[in-house]
């Protein structure tokens, strides 16, 4: 049956940025599809844990440093014995005119949004290879993987690079049965977009361009995430799927 291909029963997923927003929604969707979920967050994912119960385990880690990666993987294996799916969702954004943009703002965004994403993917891919079972990596990109944005140069650079390394890693790791894909959310009602949604002029401009006529929600991302994490997407590799209400087609 085709719906069986979308099941994540028996799978173990690591999802970064699990305490709110898109990460929380992905954790919920994976658990509903049958997976055990390890949520990685800088602060306790209390609400997510209450929602998912025994299907969820929280690892507290600051992903601004790659030093936490061995512990994230070890705790996952100690708890559930394996890992089958990685979602690199955690990300930060700094807004400042490019003419004044600070080195600190640049480095903080690039560390979380790109450097740790690459090295966590590398560590998990090595585990996939050791397990000899393949695996799925999903990188959360952005509309700014395709566009330049305004006052967010480091975010645009990091998300453009996410789209690039998604293609690069898919080329190298497909031979191990590892699929690496991305999701580019459109303008979602999350913490990262709060400043935009509070700016009446900018919010109106954004909504005017979205054919769906609304900001996206975490629920809008759930189907794409389950698809790319499941065997239904076994022949999809290196592609970044836009979930944007039609923004890029406008």
Short mmCIF file of C-alpha atoms in Angstrom, two decimals:
data_model
loop_
_atom_site.label_atom_id
_atom_site.label_comp_id
_atom_site.label_asym_id
_atom_site.label_seq_id
_atom_site.Cartn_x
_atom_site.Cartn_y
_atom_site.Cartn_z
CA UNK A 1 0.00 0.00 0.00
CA UNK A 2 1.30 3.41 -0.93
CA UNK A 3 0.56 4.94 2.48
CA UNK A 4 2.87 2.38 4.07
CA UNK A 5 5.77 4.09 2.33
CA UNK A 6 5.11 7.22 4.39
CA UNK A 7 5.29 5.37 7.72
CA UNK A 8 8.20 6.11 10.04
CA UNK A 9 7.43 3.20 12.36
CA UNK A 10 10.61 1.88 13.98
CA UNK A 11 12.67 4.91 12.90
CA UNK A 12 14.63 7.26 15.15
CA UNK A 13 14.89 10.91 14.19
CA UNK A 14 17.04 13.76 15.47
CA UNK A 15 15.39 17.16 15.04
CA UNK A 16 17.28 20.30 16.03
CA UNK A 17 15.43 23.36 17.27
CA UNK A 18 12.67 21.24 18.78
CA UNK A 19 11.23 23.60 21.40
CA UNK A 20 9.03 25.84 19.21
CA UNK A 21 7.80 26.59 15.71
CA UNK A 22 8.80 24.51 12.72
CA UNK A 23 10.98 22.13 14.72
CA UNK A 24 8.20 21.37 17.15
CA UNK A 25 5.81 20.76 14.27
CA UNK A 26 8.25 18.36 12.60
CA UNK A 27 8.74 16.46 15.88
CA UNK A 28 4.97 16.10 16.20
CA UNK A 29 4.57 14.91 12.61
CA UNK A 30 7.36 12.33 12.93
CA UNK A 31 5.92 10.95 16.16
CA UNK A 32 2.48 10.68 14.59
CA UNK A 33 4.08 8.80 11.67
CA UNK A 34 5.56 6.28 14.12
CA UNK A 35 9.09 7.53 14.86
CA UNK A 36 10.92 8.03 18.11
CA UNK A 37 12.19 11.61 18.17
CA UNK A 38 15.26 13.15 19.78
CA UNK A 39 14.74 16.89 19.96
CA UNK A 40 17.83 19.04 20.33
CA UNK A 41 17.35 22.50 21.82
CA UNK A 42 19.25 25.14 23.74
CA UNK A 43 16.43 25.40 26.27
CA UNK A 44 14.20 22.53 27.45
CA UNK A 45 11.57 21.52 24.90
CA UNK A 46 8.98 21.23 27.66
CA UNK A 47 5.88 21.78 25.53
CA UNK A 48 7.09 19.36 22.85
CA UNK A 49 7.81 16.72 25.48
CA UNK A 50 4.33 17.14 26.96
CA UNK A 51 2.79 16.73 23.51
CA UNK A 52 4.73 13.60 22.53
CA UNK A 53 5.36 11.76 25.79
CA UNK A 54 7.49 8.61 25.55
CA UNK A 55 8.02 9.14 21.82
CA UNK A 56 10.25 12.15 22.57
CA UNK A 57 13.61 12.61 24.24
CA UNK A 58 15.16 16.03 24.73
CA UNK A 59 18.87 16.71 24.42
CA UNK A 60 19.91 20.14 25.70
CA UNK A 61 22.73 21.51 23.56
CA UNK A 62 23.94 24.87 22.27
CA UNK A 63 24.44 24.34 18.55
CA UNK A 64 26.54 27.47 18.18
CA UNK A 65 29.47 25.13 18.87
CA UNK A 66 30.36 21.88 17.13
CA UNK A 67 31.73 20.61 20.45
CA UNK A 68 28.25 19.37 21.41
CA UNK A 69 27.89 17.05 18.41
CA UNK A 70 29.44 13.89 19.95
CA UNK A 71 27.17 14.23 22.98
CA UNK A 72 24.05 14.70 20.83
CA UNK A 73 24.80 11.51 18.92
CA UNK A 74 25.82 9.53 22.00
CA UNK A 75 22.66 10.46 23.89
CA UNK A 76 20.56 9.46 20.89
CA UNK A 77 22.24 6.07 20.62
CA UNK A 78 22.13 5.49 24.37
CA UNK A 79 18.40 6.21 24.42
CA UNK A 80 17.16 4.55 21.24
CA UNK A 81 20.09 2.48 19.91
CA UNK A 82 20.24 3.93 16.39
CA UNK A 83 19.43 6.94 14.23
CA UNK A 84 17.67 6.96 10.86
CA UNK A 85 16.72 10.59 10.21
CA UNK A 86 18.33 13.97 10.85
CA UNK A 87 16.51 17.28 10.45
CA UNK A 88 18.78 20.32 10.63
CA UNK A 89 16.16 22.86 11.60
CA UNK A 90 17.81 25.04 14.27
CA UNK A 91 18.73 28.46 13.00
CA UNK A 92 19.11 32.09 14.02
CA UNK A 93 18.82 35.41 12.23
CA UNK A 94 20.42 38.82 12.86
CA UNK A 95 18.99 41.96 11.27
CA UNK A 96 21.27 44.92 10.61
CA UNK A 97 22.04 47.13 7.64
CA UNK A 98 24.78 45.47 5.61
CA UNK A 99 26.87 48.64 5.69
CA UNK A 100 27.06 48.31 9.49
CA UNK A 101 26.81 44.52 9.86
CA UNK A 102 29.13 43.29 12.62
CA UNK A 103 31.56 40.40 12.57
CA UNK A 104 29.87 39.02 15.67
CA UNK A 105 26.49 38.94 13.94
CA UNK A 106 28.06 37.29 10.92
CA UNK A 107 29.86 34.58 12.88
CA UNK A 108 26.98 33.73 15.23
CA UNK A 109 24.60 33.10 12.33
CA UNK A 110 27.08 31.15 10.23
CA UNK A 111 28.08 28.94 13.16
CA UNK A 112 24.54 27.79 13.92
CA UNK A 113 23.02 27.87 10.43
CA UNK A 114 25.88 26.34 8.45
CA UNK A 115 28.97 25.10 10.29
CA UNK A 116 27.16 22.97 12.86
CA UNK A 117 24.70 21.77 10.21
CA UNK A 118 27.56 20.41 8.12
CA UNK A 119 29.44 18.72 10.95
CA UNK A 120 26.31 17.27 12.57
CA UNK A 121 25.33 15.87 9.17
CA UNK A 122 28.81 14.39 8.82
CA UNK A 123 28.62 12.72 12.25
CA UNK A 124 25.16 11.30 11.60
CA UNK A 125 26.14 10.12 8.10
CA UNK A 126 29.05 8.23 9.62
CA UNK A 127 26.57 6.53 11.95
CA UNK A 128 24.29 5.69 9.02
CA UNK A 129 27.24 4.09 7.25
CA UNK A 130 28.21 2.12 10.38
CA UNK A 131 24.62 0.86 10.68
CA UNK A 132 24.64 -0.15 6.97
CA UNK A 133 21.02 0.93 6.73
CA UNK A 134 21.10 4.23 4.86
CA UNK A 135 19.29 7.25 6.22
CA UNK A 136 17.61 10.58 5.56
CA UNK A 137 18.97 14.07 6.13
CA UNK A 138 16.67 17.06 5.75
CA UNK A 139 18.13 20.56 5.84
CA UNK A 140 15.78 23.46 6.50
CA UNK A 141 16.63 26.13 3.97
CA UNK A 142 14.67 29.34 3.29
CA UNK A 143 13.22 31.62 0.63
CA UNK A 144 16.57 33.35 1.06
CA UNK A 145 18.22 30.27 -0.41
CA UNK A 146 16.85 31.77 -3.65
CA UNK A 147 16.69 35.50 -2.86
CA UNK A 148 18.85 38.12 -1.19
CA UNK A 149 16.55 39.53 1.44
CA UNK A 150 16.98 42.86 3.22
CA UNK A 151 19.23 43.55 6.25
CA UNK A 152 20.04 39.84 6.74
CA UNK A 153 23.29 39.23 4.82
CA UNK A 154 24.61 36.43 7.02
CA UNK A 155 21.25 34.65 7.05
CA UNK A 156 20.97 34.87 3.26
CA UNK A 157 24.53 33.60 2.89
CA UNK A 158 23.96 30.70 5.28
CA UNK A 159 20.69 29.62 3.68
CA UNK A 160 22.10 29.85 0.15
CA UNK A 161 24.94 27.66 1.37
CA UNK A 162 22.48 25.17 2.90
CA UNK A 163 20.94 24.64 -0.52
CA UNK A 164 24.44 24.17 -1.93
CA UNK A 165 25.69 21.65 0.61
CA UNK A 166 22.43 19.74 0.32
CA UNK A 167 23.28 19.11 -3.32
CA UNK A 168 26.95 18.47 -2.57
CA UNK A 169 26.35 15.93 0.20
CA UNK A 170 23.68 14.14 -1.82
CA UNK A 171 26.24 13.58 -4.58
CA UNK A 172 28.75 11.99 -2.22
CA UNK A 173 26.47 10.03 0.10
CA UNK A 174 23.84 8.56 -2.22
CA UNK A 175 26.06 5.50 -2.71
CA UNK A 176 25.56 4.72 1.00
CA UNK A 177 21.77 4.86 0.71
CA UNK A 178 21.69 8.30 2.30
CA UNK A 179 19.24 10.83 0.91
CA UNK A 180 20.03 14.49 1.55
CA UNK A 181 17.28 16.96 0.72
CA UNK A 182 16.06 20.35 1.86
CA UNK A 183 12.86 22.18 2.61
CA UNK A 184 12.64 25.90 1.94
CA UNK A 185 9.79 27.26 4.04
CA UNK A 186 8.08 30.39 2.84
CA UNK A 187 7.17 33.19 5.21
CA UNK A 188 6.12 31.29 8.32
CA UNK A 189 4.57 32.59 11.51
CA UNK A 190 7.50 31.69 13.80
CA UNK A 191 9.87 33.44 16.20
CA UNK A 192 12.26 34.29 13.36
CA UNK A 193 9.63 36.30 11.52
CA UNK A 194 8.09 38.07 14.50
CA UNK A 195 9.83 41.36 13.67
CA UNK A 196 8.51 41.23 10.11
CA UNK A 197 4.98 40.42 11.21
CA UNK A 198 5.04 43.34 13.66
CA UNK A 199 6.11 45.71 10.87
CA UNK A 200 2.79 46.62 9.25
CA UNK A 201 4.29 47.85 5.97
CA UNK A 202 6.65 44.92 5.49
CA UNK A 203 4.01 42.37 6.50
CA UNK A 204 1.53 43.83 4.02
CA UNK A 205 4.14 43.76 1.24
CA UNK A 206 4.92 40.09 1.98
CA UNK A 207 1.29 39.00 2.14
CA UNK A 208 0.53 40.80 -1.12
CA UNK A 209 3.04 38.55 -2.91
CA UNK A 210 1.94 35.22 -1.41
CA UNK A 211 -0.74 33.68 -3.68
CA UNK A 212 -2.09 31.72 -0.70
CA UNK A 213 -2.75 35.05 0.98
CA UNK A 214 -1.47 34.10 4.44
CA UNK A 215 1.62 33.38 6.49
CA UNK A 216 2.52 29.71 6.68
CA UNK A 217 2.28 27.60 9.83
CA UNK A 218 4.33 24.70 11.22
CA UNK A 219 1.51 22.37 10.15
CA UNK A 220 2.09 23.37 6.53
CA UNK A 221 5.58 21.84 6.70
CA UNK A 222 4.62 18.51 8.25
CA UNK A 223 3.70 16.61 5.09
CA UNK A 224 6.87 17.61 3.25
CA UNK A 225 9.01 16.60 6.24
CA UNK A 226 7.39 13.17 6.59
CA UNK A 227 7.69 12.59 2.83
CA UNK A 228 11.42 13.38 2.77
CA UNK A 229 12.04 11.31 5.93
CA UNK A 230 10.20 8.25 4.62
CA UNK A 231 10.81 5.58 2.00
CA UNK A 232 8.34 7.40 -0.25
CA UNK A 233 11.24 9.71 -1.18
CA UNK A 234 13.94 7.08 -1.73
CA UNK A 235 14.66 8.36 -5.26
CA UNK A 236 14.61 12.05 -4.28
CA UNK A 237 18.11 13.36 -3.62
CA UNK A 238 19.75 16.77 -3.54
CA UNK A 239 16.54 18.75 -4.02
CA UNK A 240 15.24 21.64 -1.92
CA UNK A 241 11.45 21.68 -1.85
CA UNK A 242 9.74 25.05 -1.42
CA UNK A 243 6.74 25.11 0.91
CA UNK A 244 5.88 28.74 0.38
CA UNK A 245 2.23 29.29 -0.51
CA UNK A 246 3.33 30.03 -4.08
CA UNK A 247 5.83 32.81 -3.25
CA UNK A 248 8.55 31.65 -5.69
CA UNK A 249 6.06 31.15 -8.51
CA UNK A 250 4.80 34.71 -8.32
#
